[in-house]
Amino acid sequence: MLKYIDIHNHILFGLDDGPKSIMESMKMIDMAAKEGIKIIVATPHVCPGKKIFDHIQYSLALDQLNSYCAAKAYGLQIVGGAEIKWNENTIRLLRQGLVPTMNNTRFVLVEWSASSRYEDICNSLRELTNAGYKVICSHVERYRSLYKRRAIDSIVEAYDVRIQVDVDAILGNAPLRTRLFVRRLLKRHLVDYVATDAHNIRSRPVQMHEAYDVLLNQCGRNYARSLTRDNAKELFRDGAAHENKRRS
């Protein structure tokens, strides 16, 4: 089985709308190990300056869950990160080290409101890029303003940005318009990562291997591997050239 890297997962208990207990987090780890995931970037929701982020619980949960992985000999590592809700405080608090980046690199996983205007998303990308961050657009299929023709093309050409899609949009658990949008992006190799955005073991489980099987049929082996593993390796070598893999 291919060894996957999941860059978007709400596996840390007691921090957001993910697992409420360590036992639930452990069950998510068990599921991830069975799916063939070897690295998880834990990405609890962070709303800079709007809601207090519990750094103590964050560090505690990371340590406890990595200890569980070691005890079970899964060969699975959980590293720190965050899914950051963009607002006027984001860059300031990132610079102060009060908001986690992806694996302590310059990469940041950023989300916006579903109703955000294209112009507002572009403005925030410009600000983040100018501040020296490499932006991963979280579950890009949720932003309807980006559905318009060449919106994604324009963004990836203008900014140091990556595009992430959730497994739900790959597996058919999304509206038809969303699925068609994602298929168009995949066809043109405009997606960089497919991630689980897992929150629990029932309604929003891991499902990475299932998504890989679909991607294998739709996109071919090389791109399927890039989406579920190879592209994510750049999060573990900050500063590596991104354009080597890119886009036909």
XYZ file of C-alpha atoms in Angstrom:
248
model
C 0.000 0.000 0.000
C 1.204 3.507 -0.829
C 2.333 5.479 2.222
C 0.318 8.696 2.408
C 0.871 12.141 3.932
C -2.286 13.828 5.214
C -1.754 17.588 5.476
C -5.223 18.523 6.791
C -6.591 16.571 9.747
C -8.387 17.678 12.925
C -7.038 14.790 14.951
C -6.072 16.684 18.120
C -8.651 16.191 20.850
C -10.173 19.001 22.884
C -9.310 21.889 20.558
C -12.084 22.377 18.004
C -14.964 20.475 16.401
C -12.812 17.388 16.034
C -12.459 14.607 18.628
C -13.502 15.507 22.161
C -11.443 12.850 23.934
C -8.066 11.193 23.614
C -9.813 7.882 23.026
C -11.539 9.257 19.934
C -8.223 10.646 18.664
C -6.654 7.229 19.188
C -9.399 5.600 17.137
C -8.699 8.105 14.364
C -5.017 7.129 14.538
C -5.930 3.438 14.303
C -7.981 4.203 11.201
C -5.229 6.353 9.664
C -2.667 3.585 10.205
C -4.922 1.061 8.469
C -5.317 3.515 5.586
C -1.542 3.605 5.090
C -0.959 7.156 6.347
C 2.556 7.704 7.685
C 2.520 11.438 8.431
C -0.372 13.584 9.637
C -0.194 17.348 9.913
C -2.573 18.151 12.761
C -4.548 21.239 11.756
C -6.962 22.438 14.462
C -9.031 25.509 13.633
C -7.404 28.796 14.616
C -9.172 32.145 14.329
C -6.387 34.640 15.107
C -7.344 37.272 17.636
C -11.001 36.223 17.596
C -10.907 33.035 19.659
C -8.286 31.990 22.199
C -6.109 29.139 20.950
C -5.044 26.716 23.678
C -1.333 26.215 23.022
C -0.914 24.069 26.122
C -3.618 21.612 25.067
C -2.229 21.675 21.526
C 1.266 20.617 22.664
C -0.091 18.107 25.164
C -2.301 16.421 22.566
C 0.547 16.221 20.046
C 2.853 14.597 22.596
C 0.257 12.129 23.843
C -0.833 11.037 20.389
C 2.727 10.583 19.145
C 3.419 8.477 22.233
C 0.393 6.351 21.324
C 1.675 5.933 17.759
C 5.061 4.820 19.103
C 3.486 2.391 21.559
C 1.441 0.817 18.761
C 4.509 0.703 16.474
C 2.503 2.247 13.645
C 5.425 4.137 12.144
C 3.065 7.114 12.009
C 4.146 10.619 12.965
C 1.882 13.561 13.843
C 3.358 17.031 13.354
C 1.950 20.418 14.243
C 0.002 22.783 12.053
C -3.258 24.722 11.955
C -6.167 25.594 9.718
C -6.133 29.370 9.972
C -9.243 31.465 9.386
C -8.076 34.573 7.566
C -8.716 37.920 9.241
C -6.935 41.193 9.927
C -4.947 39.660 12.808
C -3.533 36.679 10.947
C -0.168 37.988 9.782
C 0.589 39.847 13.012
C -0.036 36.768 15.151
C 1.845 34.514 12.748
C 4.869 36.806 13.052
C 4.580 36.678 16.844
C 4.618 32.890 16.764
C 1.140 32.689 18.283
C -0.372 30.771 15.365
C 1.130 27.415 14.303
C 2.473 27.024 10.793
C 2.714 23.716 8.963
C 5.460 21.651 10.590
C 7.127 24.903 11.757
C 7.826 25.990 8.169
C 6.698 29.058 6.226
C 3.750 27.075 4.876
C 0.330 28.055 6.233
C -3.024 26.345 5.672
C -5.577 29.141 5.285
C -9.365 29.123 4.969
C -11.888 31.846 4.190
C -15.642 32.149 4.524
C -17.485 30.258 1.810
C -19.015 33.533 0.657
C -15.678 35.404 0.388
C -15.258 37.465 -2.751
C -12.547 36.591 -5.258
C -10.968 40.022 -4.779
C -10.802 39.591 -1.001
C -9.164 36.174 -1.301
C -6.610 37.626 -3.714
C -5.875 40.536 -1.378
C -5.224 38.185 1.546
C -2.996 35.966 -0.611
C -1.018 39.022 -1.643
C -0.557 40.104 1.968
C 0.505 36.647 3.122
C 2.876 36.164 0.200
C 4.448 39.588 0.740
C 4.935 38.653 4.388
C 6.950 35.627 3.280
C 4.426 32.828 3.788
C 3.639 29.992 1.399
C -0.145 29.659 1.385
C -2.077 26.412 1.085
C -5.686 27.201 0.167
C -7.719 24.914 2.401
C -10.537 22.912 0.709
C -10.637 25.248 -2.281
C -13.863 23.661 -3.515
C -15.830 25.539 -0.831
C -15.228 29.033 -2.245
C -17.794 29.672 -4.945
C -16.118 32.877 -6.055
C -13.214 30.727 -7.301
C -15.466 28.713 -9.594
C -15.386 31.394 -12.265
C -13.250 30.758 -15.328
C -9.473 30.955 -14.753
C -9.825 32.145 -11.160
C -7.564 29.372 -9.875
C -5.163 29.828 -12.790
C -4.804 33.509 -11.949
C -4.181 32.811 -8.275
C -1.474 30.193 -8.783
C 0.239 32.353 -11.400
C 0.241 35.453 -9.183
C 1.046 34.108 -5.708
C 3.145 31.509 -3.914
C 0.107 29.344 -3.302
C -0.891 25.667 -3.220
C -4.360 24.231 -3.781
C -5.818 21.619 -1.406
C -8.995 19.594 -1.981
C -10.826 17.398 0.555
C -11.367 13.695 -0.022
C -15.152 14.242 0.119
C -14.999 16.064 -3.203
C -13.063 13.155 -4.707
C -15.315 10.412 -3.351
C -18.568 11.961 -4.542
C -19.750 13.193 -1.143
C -20.313 16.704 -2.458
C -22.795 18.511 -4.740
C -22.472 17.847 -8.463
C -21.250 21.364 -9.206
C -18.476 20.929 -6.658
C -17.432 17.575 -8.057
C -17.305 18.940 -11.596
C -15.237 21.928 -10.450
C -12.724 19.638 -8.750
C -12.531 17.353 -11.770
C -11.703 20.337 -13.979
C -8.925 21.354 -11.594
C -7.545 17.827 -11.501
C -7.639 17.511 -15.271
C -5.477 20.596 -15.570
C -3.164 19.608 -12.683
C -4.165 22.652 -10.650
C -4.539 20.714 -7.390
C -1.467 20.171 -5.224
C -2.792 18.166 -2.288
C -5.739 15.921 -1.519
C -6.257 15.631 2.246
C -8.811 14.072 4.554
C -9.985 17.064 6.620
C -10.956 14.285 9.046
C -12.812 15.240 12.232
C -13.937 11.889 13.625
C -14.360 8.203 12.751
C -17.975 8.352 11.562
C -19.306 11.375 9.724
C -15.892 12.744 8.653
C -13.384 9.869 8.708
C -9.971 9.523 7.107
C -10.687 7.786 3.730
C -7.326 8.588 2.144
C -6.819 5.195 0.520
C -10.318 5.275 -0.984
C -9.608 8.694 -2.451
C -6.288 7.462 -3.847
C -8.044 4.628 -5.674
C -10.403 7.129 -7.333
C -7.517 9.445 -8.215
C -5.593 6.513 -9.657
C -8.423 5.864 -12.108
C -9.077 9.514 -12.921
C -5.569 10.969 -12.991
C -3.059 8.165 -13.359
C -0.459 6.829 -10.943
C 2.044 9.680 -10.983
C -0.407 12.484 -10.275
C -2.338 10.392 -7.739
C 0.883 9.814 -5.805
C 1.802 13.488 -6.035
C -1.567 14.529 -4.610
C -1.533 12.115 -1.672
C 2.164 11.960 -0.814
C 4.901 13.389 -2.993
C 3.900 17.059 -3.127
C 3.470 17.112 0.663
C 7.158 16.282 1.112
C 7.883 19.968 0.532
C 6.428 20.660 3.985
C 9.424 18.802 5.355
C 12.050 20.648 3.335
C 11.029 24.308 3.580
C 12.394 26.434 0.768
C 12.497 23.626 -1.793
C 11.571 24.630 -5.331
C 7.879 24.089 -5.961
C 7.834 24.604 -9.677
C 9.718 21.396 -10.495
C 6.484 19.390 -10.576
C 4.191 21.917 -12.115
C 1.700 22.397 -14.341
C 1.056 21.359 -17.903
